[in-house]
Coordinates of N, CA and C in Angstrom, one line a residue:
M1 N -4.3 -22.2 8.9 CA -2.9 -22.0 8.4 C -2.9 -21.4 7.1
L2 N -3.9 -21.7 6.2 CA -3.9 -21.1 4.9 C -4.2 -19.6 4.9
I3 N -5.1 -19.2 5.8 CA -5.4 -17.8 6.0 C -4.2 -17.0 6.4
K4 N -3.5 -17.6 7.3 CA -2.2 -16.9 7.8 C -1.3 -16.7 6.7
T5 N -1.1 -17.7 5.8 CA -0.3 -17.5 4.6 C -0.7 -16.5 3.7
Y6 N -2.0 -16.4 3.4 CA -2.6 -15.4 2.5 C -2.4 -14.0 3.1
L7 N -2.6 -13.8 4.4 CA -2.5 -12.5 5.0 C -1.0 -12.1 5.0
S8 N -0.1 -13.1 5.2 CA 1.3 -12.8 5.1 C 1.7 -12.3 3.7
N9 N 1.2 -13.0 2.7 CA 1.5 -12.6 1.4 C 0.9 -11.2 1.0
I10 N -0.3 -11.0 1.5 CA -0.9 -9.6 1.2 C -0.1 -8.6 1.9
A11 N 0.3 -8.8 3.2 CA 1.0 -7.8 3.9 C 2.4 -7.5 3.3
S12 N 3.0 -8.5 2.7 CA 4.3 -8.3 2.1 C 4.2 -7.5 0.9
I13 N 3.1 -7.6 0.1 CA 2.9 -6.9 -1.1 C 2.4 -5.5 -0.8
S14 N 1.4 -5.4 0.1 CA 0.7 -4.1 0.3 C 0.3 -4.0 1.8
P15 N 1.2 -3.6 2.7 CA 0.8 -3.4 4.1 C -0.3 -2.3 4.3
R16 N -0.4 -1.4 3.3 CA -1.5 -0.4 3.4 C -2.8 -1.0 3.3
A17 N -3.0 -2.1 2.5 CA -4.3 -2.7 2.4 C -4.7 -3.3 3.7
I18 N -3.8 -3.9 4.4 CA -4.2 -4.4 5.8 C -4.5 -3.3 6.7
G19 N -3.8 -2.2 6.6 CA -4.1 -1.0 7.4 C -5.5 -0.4 7.2
F20 N -5.8 -0.3 5.9 CA -7.2 0.1 5.6 C -8.2 -0.8 6.2
L21 N -8.0 -2.1 6.1 CA -9.0 -3.0 6.6 C -9.1 -2.9 8.1
I22 N -8.0 -2.7 8.8 CA -8.1 -2.7 10.3 C -8.6 -1.3 10.7
I23 N -8.2 -0.2 10.1 CA -8.6 1.1 10.6 C -10.0 1.4 10.3
I24 N -10.4 1.2 9.0 CA -11.8 1.6 8.6 C -12.8 0.5 9.1
G25 N -12.4 -0.8 9.0 CA -13.2 -1.8 9.5 C -13.4 -1.8 11.0
G26 N -12.4 -1.2 11.7 CA -12.5 -1.0 13.2 C -13.6 -0.1 13.7
W27 N -14.1 0.7 12.8 CA -15.2 1.6 13.1 C -16.5 0.9 13.3
E28 N -16.6 -0.3 12.7 CA -17.9 -1.0 12.7 C -18.3 -1.4 14.2
P29 N -17.4 -2.0 15.0 CA -17.8 -2.3 16.4 C -18.1 -1.0 17.2
I30 N -17.5 0.1 16.9 CA -17.8 1.3 17.6 C -19.2 1.8 17.2
Y31 N -19.5 1.7 15.9 CA -20.8 2.0 15.4 C -21.9 1.1 16.0
Q32 N -21.6 -0.2 16.2 CA -22.6 -1.1 16.7 C -22.8 -0.8 18.2
I33 N -21.8 -0.4 18.9 CA -22.0 0.0 20.4 C -22.8 1.3 20.4
L34 N -22.6 2.2 19.6 CA -23.4 3.5 19.6 C -24.8 3.1 19.2
K35 N -25.0 2.2 18.3 CA -26.4 1.8 17.9 C -27.1 1.1 19.0
L36 N -26.3 0.3 19.8 CA -26.9 -0.4 21.0 C -27.5 0.6 22.0
F37 N -26.8 1.7 22.2 CA -27.3 2.7 23.1 C -28.3 3.7 22.4
H38 N -28.7 3.4 21.2 CA -29.6 4.3 20.4 C -29.1 5.7 20.2
L39 N -27.8 5.8 20.1 CA -27.2 7.1 19.8 C -27.1 7.4 18.3
V40 N -27.2 6.4 17.5 CA -27.2 6.5 16.0 C -28.3 5.6 15.5
G41 N -28.7 5.9 14.3 CA -29.7 5.1 13.6 C -29.1 3.9 12.8
D42 N -30.0 3.3 12.0 CA -29.5 2.1 11.2 C -29.0 2.6 9.8
D43 N -28.7 3.8 9.7 CA -28.3 4.3 8.4 C -27.0 3.7 7.8
F44 N -26.0 3.5 8.7 CA -24.7 3.0 8.3 C -24.5 1.5 8.7
N45 N -25.5 0.7 8.8 CA -25.3 -0.7 9.2 C -24.6 -1.4 8.1
G46 N -23.3 -1.9 8.4 CA -22.5 -2.6 7.5 C -21.7 -1.7 6.6
F47 N -21.8 -0.4 6.6 CA -21.2 0.5 5.7 C -19.6 0.4 5.9
F48 N -19.2 0.4 7.1 CA -17.7 0.5 7.4 C -17.0 -0.8 7.0
I49 N -17.6 -1.9 7.1 CA -17.0 -3.2 6.7 C -16.9 -3.2 5.2
I50 N -18.0 -2.9 4.5 CA -18.0 -2.9 3.1 C -17.0 -1.9 2.5
L51 N -16.9 -0.7 3.1 CA -16.0 0.3 2.7 C -14.6 -0.2 2.9
A52 N -14.3 -0.8 4.0 CA -13.0 -1.3 4.3 C -12.5 -2.4 3.4
V53 N -13.4 -3.3 3.0 CA -13.0 -4.3 2.1 C -12.8 -3.8 0.7
V54 N -13.7 -2.9 0.2 CA -13.5 -2.3 -1.1 C -12.2 -1.5 -1.2
L55 N -12.0 -0.7 -0.2 CA -10.7 0.1 -0.3 C -9.5 -0.8 -0.1
S56 N -9.6 -1.8 0.7 CA -8.4 -2.7 0.8 C -8.1 -3.4 -0.5
V57 N -9.1 -3.9 -1.1 CA -8.9 -4.6 -2.4 C -8.4 -3.6 -3.4
A58 N -8.9 -2.4 -3.5 CA -8.4 -1.4 -4.5 C -7.0 -1.0 -4.2
V59 N -6.6 -0.8 -2.9 CA -5.2 -0.4 -2.6 C -4.3 -1.6 -2.9
F60 N -4.7 -2.8 -2.6 CA -3.9 -4.0 -2.9 C -3.7 -4.1 -4.4
L61 N -4.7 -4.0 -5.2 CA -4.5 -4.1 -6.6 C -3.6 -3.0 -7.2
F62 N -3.8 -1.8 -6.7 CA -2.9 -0.7 -7.1 C -1.4 -1.0 -6.8
D63 N -1.2 -1.5 -5.5 CA 0.2 -1.8 -5.1 C 0.7 -3.0 -5.9
Y64 N -0.1 -4.0 -6.1 CA 0.3 -5.2 -6.9 C 0.7 -4.8 -8.3
V65 N -0.1 -4.0 -9.0 CA 0.2 -3.6 -10.3 C 1.5 -2.8 -10.4
K66 N 1.6 -1.9 -9.4 CA 2.8 -1.1 -9.3 C 4.1 -2.0 -9.1
L67 N 4.0 -3.0 -8.3 CA 5.1 -3.9 -8.0 C 5.4 -4.7 -9.3
R68 N 4.4 -5.1 -10.0 CA 4.6 -5.9 -11.3 C 5.3 -5.0 -12.3
F69 N 4.9 -3.8 -12.5 CA 5.5 -2.9 -13.4 C 7.0 -2.6 -13.1
K70 N 7.2 -2.5 -11.8 CA 8.6 -2.3 -11.3 C 9.4 -3.5 -11.6
A71 N 8.9 -4.7 -11.4 CA 9.6 -5.9 -11.6 C 9.9 -6.1 -13.1
R72 N 8.9 -5.8 -13.9 CA 9.0 -5.9 -15.4 C 10.1 -4.9 -15.9
R73 N 10.1 -3.7 -15.3 CA 11.1 -2.7 -15.7 C 12.5 -3.1 -15.4
N74 N 12.6 -3.8 -14.2 CA 14.0 -4.2 -13.8 C 14.5 -5.4 -14.6
L75 N 13.6 -6.2 -15.2 CA 14.0 -7.3 -16.1 C 14.5 -6.8 -17.4
K76 N 14.1 -5.7 -17.9 CA 14.5 -5.2 -19.2 C 15.8 -4.6 -19.2

């Protein structure tokens, strides 16, 4: 239940962060299937998941700071 609340809060502040996580992180299963059939090597093992998490956090922080500045400006 706690994870659902966190994801809801993140999605309300920055839906783009969830989108980055789903779209870029979604390439990891495709890569693993290609690796299973020996169509690709071990070069990008875990790369897509790490990239998705880093970009999601960066986009969330950017959107959060932008939201805070907008709220602070409206208070003045």
